[in-house]
């Protein structure tokens, strides 16, 4: 069985939605199709939810009306027969009646999440009706019947697997099984989600749960690139990546994948293929457990990083010091990304700064604290590059004219991370492109 996920832009226009239907039908075998909301919808729902949270009913209603118009014209382009257009209209008006119901009731975080879920619920229903019109043997399988997260907002892969088994067994003779990306139930059984961009994660969780042959993520670019195409003129798609390389890249910069996507796929060794809906002939990127050792695969940059430096003479030859430092971050539910230490100081980076002030107050008990906000991590990725000689020399040669604030390597053999000032990012990425990939 294959799992195919299509993102917002792949379903964002009626022609595109029809095209992915053709694409799905041209793929042999039974498939689970995971869809995002139409492009722009989740952003619109966030805006509506924010207005409602702020008590601005009128602004929310305006946004709802604009969104409704969008769907009214969308279905006109999607269905060819009067009968199906009528079904589409019924669906759209049902959804918007419900959204207005949510909007007029007491609006809290729970209703907000329920509102956010409407994007995927409507896109999958419209797509299902399109397949019905094309007389495709398909079914809609509600993600809210099997996708769940625990109290730490972690997906419950085993439970998902247990629920999916009987559900899929009852759909043995169905060619195309459609489900929603992004949405799930939380430990209170309420409607929740896997965070923005979470449809990729849904696809990977399903793929892992059913031990799919392959998980295909269809987007609007031709795979992961060796460098950031927004900054460096000449980049190329990488044809093969290992799970580890892809995880590092998904987190550091490459916006193409939800950062957690690789984890479930890697656990059960299900290959993830990134493909381009706009150019289906393009090879894309295949992510698996196979890799070529010792070659540079990609560089990526992540902005808005905060560096925290803790200097303490108490660290000298002490044990347990780092544990106490890390506990502060644990208590504040703040992940640490990079770390580098000397005998009397430790530097680390964090991405989320919601709890920065209280973290610093706590850390001051240990020594002198310096904080630098708005820094950039440059990350060089390659399978087992850490085991090769001359690798660091090449990287530092490329960065000869860039002041380096912090370096971390050896944590994994697949990654060298360097913190720099954002002003040097462009220079660093271009120079690494020239020096590591020979592209000028
Ligand atoms: N629709 C959700 C979002 O825009 C999930 C996704 O597209 O992956 O974030
Ligand atoms: Mg996405």
mmCIF file of C-alpha atoms and ligand atoms in Angstrom, residues 5 197 200 256, ligand 2:
data_model
loop_
_atom_site.group_PDB
_atom_site.id
_atom_site.type_symbol
_atom_site.label_atom_id
_atom_site.label_comp_id
_atom_site.label_asym_id
_atom_site.label_seq_id
_atom_site.Cartn_x
_atom_site.Cartn_y
_atom_site.Cartn_z
ATOM 1 C CA UNK A 5 0.051 13.254 0.592
ATOM 2 C CA UNK A 197 2.334 21.944 8.149
ATOM 3 C CA UNK A 200 3.221 15.622 6.152
ATOM 4 C CA UNK A 256 9.591 21.624 2.513
HETATM 5 MG MG1 LIG B 2 3.509 21.728 4.042
#
